[in-house]
Amino acid sequence: GAGVSQSPRYKVAKRGQDVALRCDPISGHVSLFWYQQALGQGPEFLTYFQNEAQLDKSGLPSDRFFAERPEGSVSTLKIQRTQQEDSAVYLCASSLVGSSGGGGNEQFFGPGTRLTVL
Amino acid sequence: GENVEQHPSTLSVQEGDSAVIKCTYSDSASNYFPWYKQELGKRPQLIIDIRSNVGEKKDQRIAVTLNKTAKHFSLHITETQPEDSAVYFCAANSNSGGSNYKLTFGKGTLLTVNP
């Protein structure tokens, strides 16, 4: 079946421009995550959705970052007034089940969107 | 919050040799430890994971060991092949508000398998 897809795959923005990054999770997956991966680093958690509810946004670096998942499926990560330090790969991941106290679950990653801010 | 340290940052082995990557974590409540492989320009893909109720798990040439007391876990790849060359990330979940969904990743190990 289809995996997690993201669009666009590459985005070049001028400093100060707003951008919107899209994630299509695996159909039926309850949980959706956004990560930021800087060059040569591991993914860093940004935010988490369980269905349409944003349960954790503790990793968003500033109030310029905003994420939504209005119908519990597709999600959009928006970055306002982009800065050079926002340049990174933005990864989306989905997981079949929701959060629980029993332990983590496999997260399936999309190919990422490489954002370059000039 | 959770902190995950990964070593070494680069590892070069000859084809057929074994490779070992080690990680430590700080949150004693962590109970899920996945390993991801990421080829250049590609998405991270899960290769093996382990939960805290077992000490070792094996899948063909790949094995993971977990020492909860010492808070460290390791990835072992035997009979390495050139196609094993990639960046490998360890991760640990962390307990946040009673939910264990959040993954914290190590900085990665670039494994090169020389033919």
Short mmCIF file of C-alpha atoms in Angstrom, two decimals:
data_model
loop_
_atom_site.label_atom_id
_atom_site.label_comp_id
_atom_site.label_asym_id
_atom_site.label_seq_id
_atom_site.Cartn_x
_atom_site.Cartn_y
_atom_site.Cartn_z
CA GLY A 1 0.00 0.00 0.00
CA ALA A 2 0.97 3.64 -0.20
CA GLY A 3 3.32 4.95 2.43
CA VAL A 4 3.54 8.41 3.94
CA SER A 5 3.86 11.08 1.28
CA GLN A 6 4.97 14.69 1.58
CA SER A 7 4.85 17.67 -0.75
CA PRO A 8 6.63 19.56 -2.00
CA ARG A 9 9.82 17.51 -1.85
CA TYR A 10 11.93 20.65 -2.20
CA LYS A 11 11.10 24.24 -1.35
CA VAL A 12 13.24 27.32 -1.75
CA ALA A 13 11.96 30.40 0.04
CA LYS A 14 13.24 33.93 0.39
CA ARG A 15 13.73 35.09 3.95
CA GLY A 16 10.48 36.46 5.27
CA GLN A 17 8.28 34.36 3.01
CA ASP A 18 5.59 32.04 4.40
CA VAL A 19 5.65 28.33 3.47
CA ALA A 20 3.23 25.42 3.85
CA LEU A 21 4.37 21.81 3.90
CA ARG A 22 1.91 18.97 3.39
CA CYS A 23 1.85 15.45 4.81
CA ASP A 24 -0.39 12.58 3.73
CA PRO A 25 -0.13 9.83 6.36
CA ILE A 26 -0.87 6.17 5.81
CA SER A 27 -4.63 5.74 5.61
CA GLY A 28 -6.15 4.89 8.97
CA HIS A 29 -3.12 5.91 11.02
CA VAL A 30 -4.21 7.68 14.17
CA SER A 31 -0.97 9.36 15.14
CA LEU A 32 0.97 11.91 13.10
CA PHE A 33 4.30 13.49 13.94
CA TRP A 34 6.40 16.29 12.51
CA TYR A 35 10.19 16.31 12.90
CA GLN A 36 12.92 18.71 11.83
CA GLN A 37 16.19 17.19 10.64
CA ALA A 38 19.17 19.51 10.30
CA LEU A 39 22.08 18.42 8.11
CA GLY A 40 24.06 15.66 9.77
CA GLN A 41 21.71 15.38 12.73
CA GLY A 42 18.95 13.10 13.89
CA PRO A 43 15.28 14.05 13.56
CA GLU A 44 14.04 16.38 16.29
CA PHE A 45 10.43 16.25 17.46
CA LEU A 46 8.25 19.24 16.60
CA THR A 47 4.64 18.27 17.25
CA TYR A 48 2.21 15.36 17.59
CA PHE A 49 -1.41 14.80 16.57
CA GLN A 50 -3.78 12.08 17.63
CA ASN A 51 -6.50 12.21 15.00
CA GLU A 52 -7.33 15.93 14.69
CA ALA A 53 -6.16 16.84 18.18
CA GLN A 54 -2.72 18.41 18.57
CA LEU A 55 -1.64 16.83 21.85
CA ASP A 56 1.91 18.10 21.97
CA LYS A 57 3.54 21.09 20.30
CA SER A 58 6.42 21.43 22.70
CA GLY A 59 9.05 21.02 19.97
CA LEU A 60 7.92 23.91 17.76
CA PRO A 61 10.87 26.33 17.85
CA SER A 62 8.87 29.55 17.77
CA ASP A 63 5.40 30.98 17.29
CA ARG A 64 6.21 31.28 13.58
CA PHE A 65 5.60 27.53 13.33
CA PHE A 66 2.04 26.26 13.18
CA ALA A 67 0.64 22.80 12.39
CA GLU A 68 -2.86 21.53 11.80
CA ARG A 69 -4.68 18.31 10.96
CA PRO A 70 -8.29 19.47 10.74
CA GLU A 71 -9.92 16.21 9.63
CA GLY A 72 -7.57 13.78 11.30
CA SER A 73 -5.85 12.81 8.07
CA VAL A 74 -3.75 15.24 6.00
CA SER A 75 -1.58 17.62 8.00
CA THR A 76 0.04 20.92 7.11
CA LEU A 77 3.06 22.50 8.77
CA LYS A 78 3.18 26.24 8.19
CA ILE A 79 6.17 28.44 8.80
CA GLN A 80 5.63 32.17 8.76
CA ARG A 81 8.30 34.78 8.00
CA THR A 82 10.93 32.12 7.28
CA GLN A 83 14.48 32.64 8.57
CA GLN A 84 17.73 31.08 7.39
CA GLU A 85 17.88 28.92 10.52
CA ASP A 86 14.64 27.26 9.39
CA SER A 87 16.54 25.56 6.56
CA ALA A 88 16.28 21.81 7.19
CA VAL A 89 14.47 18.68 6.11
CA TYR A 90 10.98 18.46 7.58
CA LEU A 91 9.87 14.89 8.13
CA CYS A 92 6.37 13.65 8.74
CA ALA A 93 5.70 10.26 10.33
CA SER A 94 2.52 8.35 11.11
CA SER A 95 1.70 5.51 13.44
CA LEU A 96 -1.26 3.16 13.49
CA VAL A 97 -2.27 3.59 17.10
CA GLY A 98 -2.67 6.54 19.39
CA SER A 99 -0.62 7.48 22.40
CA SER A 100 -0.79 5.09 25.27
CA GLY A 101 0.95 4.29 28.49
CA GLY A 102 1.94 0.89 27.18
CA GLY A 103 4.89 2.03 25.10
CA GLY A 104 5.83 3.51 21.77
CA ASN A 105 4.86 2.18 18.38
CA GLU A 106 6.52 2.01 14.96
CA GLN A 107 6.54 5.33 13.18
CA PHE A 108 6.54 5.30 9.37
CA PHE A 109 8.34 8.24 7.85
CA GLY A 110 7.67 10.21 4.71
CA PRO A 111 10.48 11.26 2.31
CA GLY A 112 10.64 14.74 3.82
CA THR A 113 10.54 18.26 2.44
CA ARG A 114 13.91 19.96 2.08
CA LEU A 115 13.42 23.64 2.88
CA THR A 116 16.10 26.11 1.91
CA VAL A 117 15.70 29.70 3.04
CA LEU A 118 17.84 32.21 1.16
CA GLY B 1 13.40 15.35 29.04
CA GLU B 2 15.00 12.37 27.34
CA ASN B 3 18.61 12.59 26.12
CA VAL B 4 20.05 10.00 23.72
CA GLU B 5 23.77 9.73 23.04
CA GLN B 6 25.05 7.66 20.13
CA HIS B 7 28.57 6.41 19.35
CA PRO B 8 30.53 6.28 17.16
CA SER B 9 29.58 9.06 14.77
CA THR B 10 31.35 7.28 11.90
CA LEU B 11 32.25 3.62 11.47
CA SER B 12 34.13 2.01 8.61
CA VAL B 13 34.34 -1.78 8.29
CA GLN B 14 35.38 -4.32 5.71
CA GLU B 15 32.70 -6.36 3.99
CA GLY B 16 31.94 -9.44 6.06
CA ASP B 17 33.01 -7.88 9.35
CA SER B 18 30.63 -7.00 12.19
CA ALA B 19 29.55 -3.50 13.14
CA VAL B 20 28.38 -2.34 16.56
CA ILE B 21 26.69 0.98 17.35
CA LYS B 22 25.97 1.99 20.94
CA CYS B 23 23.45 4.34 22.51
CA THR B 24 22.68 5.54 26.00
CA TYR B 25 19.50 7.18 27.24
CA SER B 26 18.59 9.17 30.31
CA ASP B 27 14.86 8.60 31.00
CA SER B 28 14.37 5.48 33.11
CA ALA B 29 10.69 5.40 32.03
CA SER B 30 11.63 4.82 28.37
CA ASN B 31 10.43 1.41 27.22
CA TYR B 32 10.67 1.42 23.40
CA PHE B 33 13.93 1.61 21.47
CA PRO B 34 13.80 1.61 17.66
CA TRP B 35 16.69 1.72 15.21
CA TYR B 36 16.29 3.48 11.86
CA LYS B 37 18.41 3.27 8.72
CA GLN B 38 18.58 6.33 6.49
CA GLU B 39 20.25 6.26 3.10
CA LEU B 40 21.38 9.54 1.57
CA GLY B 41 18.38 11.65 0.59
CA LYS B 42 15.90 8.96 1.64
CA ARG B 43 13.42 8.56 4.46
CA PRO B 44 14.38 6.88 7.76
CA GLN B 45 13.24 3.24 7.78
CA LEU B 46 12.80 1.06 10.84
CA ILE B 47 15.15 -1.91 10.82
CA ILE B 48 14.57 -3.33 14.29
CA ASP B 49 13.09 -2.28 17.61
CA ILE B 50 13.10 -3.62 21.15
CA ARG B 51 10.87 -3.13 24.14
CA SER B 52 12.03 -3.02 27.72
CA ASN B 53 10.59 -6.39 28.66
CA VAL B 54 13.28 -8.22 26.65
CA GLY B 55 17.06 -7.99 26.67
CA GLU B 56 17.83 -9.03 23.12
CA LYS B 57 16.12 -9.30 19.77
CA LYS B 58 17.48 -10.72 16.53
CA ASP B 59 16.38 -10.52 12.91
CA GLN B 60 18.70 -12.32 10.50
CA ARG B 61 21.99 -10.35 10.46
CA ILE B 62 20.72 -7.63 12.79
CA ALA B 63 20.42 -7.82 16.56
CA VAL B 64 19.73 -5.31 19.31
CA THR B 65 20.60 -5.68 22.98
CA LEU B 66 19.20 -3.64 25.86
CA ASN B 67 20.59 -3.12 29.34
CA LYS B 68 17.92 -1.26 31.32
CA THR B 69 20.02 -1.01 34.45
CA ALA B 70 22.83 0.75 32.64
CA LYS B 71 20.41 2.56 30.29
CA HIS B 72 22.16 1.54 27.13
CA PHE B 73 21.27 -0.38 24.00
CA SER B 74 23.31 -1.51 21.02
CA LEU B 75 22.85 -2.46 17.38
CA HIS B 76 24.87 -5.37 16.02
CA ILE B 77 25.16 -6.06 12.30
CA THR B 78 26.98 -9.25 11.31
CA GLU B 79 28.41 -10.23 7.92
CA THR B 80 28.17 -6.64 6.70
CA GLN B 81 27.50 -5.95 3.04
CA PRO B 82 28.09 -2.78 0.98
CA GLU B 83 24.31 -2.18 0.91
CA ASP B 84 24.41 -1.81 4.69
CA SER B 85 26.22 1.51 4.15
CA ALA B 86 23.94 4.27 5.48
CA VAL B 87 23.33 6.47 8.52
CA TYR B 88 21.84 4.60 11.47
CA PHE B 89 19.84 6.34 14.19
CA CYS B 90 18.88 5.00 17.57
CA ALA B 91 15.89 6.43 19.41
CA ALA B 92 14.10 6.11 22.71
CA ASN B 93 10.56 7.02 23.63
CA SER B 94 9.87 9.29 26.53
CA ASN B 95 7.00 9.59 28.91
CA SER B 96 5.11 12.83 28.54
CA GLY B 97 1.89 13.28 30.46
CA GLY B 98 1.40 9.52 30.69
CA SER B 99 1.88 8.97 26.96
CA ASN B 100 4.96 7.29 25.53
CA TYR B 101 4.75 8.40 21.93
CA LYS B 102 7.58 10.91 21.69
CA LEU B 103 10.84 9.64 20.17
CA THR B 104 14.19 11.25 20.90
CA PHE B 105 16.87 10.37 18.34
CA GLY B 106 20.62 10.07 18.62
CA LYS B 107 22.81 12.09 16.26
CA GLY B 108 23.42 9.15 13.96
CA THR B 109 26.27 6.86 12.88
CA LEU B 110 27.56 6.90 9.32
CA LEU B 111 28.41 3.28 8.54
CA THR B 112 30.60 2.59 5.52
CA VAL B 113 31.13 -1.00 4.41
CA ASN B 114 34.12 -1.30 2.13
CA PRO B 115 34.03 -4.07 -0.50
#
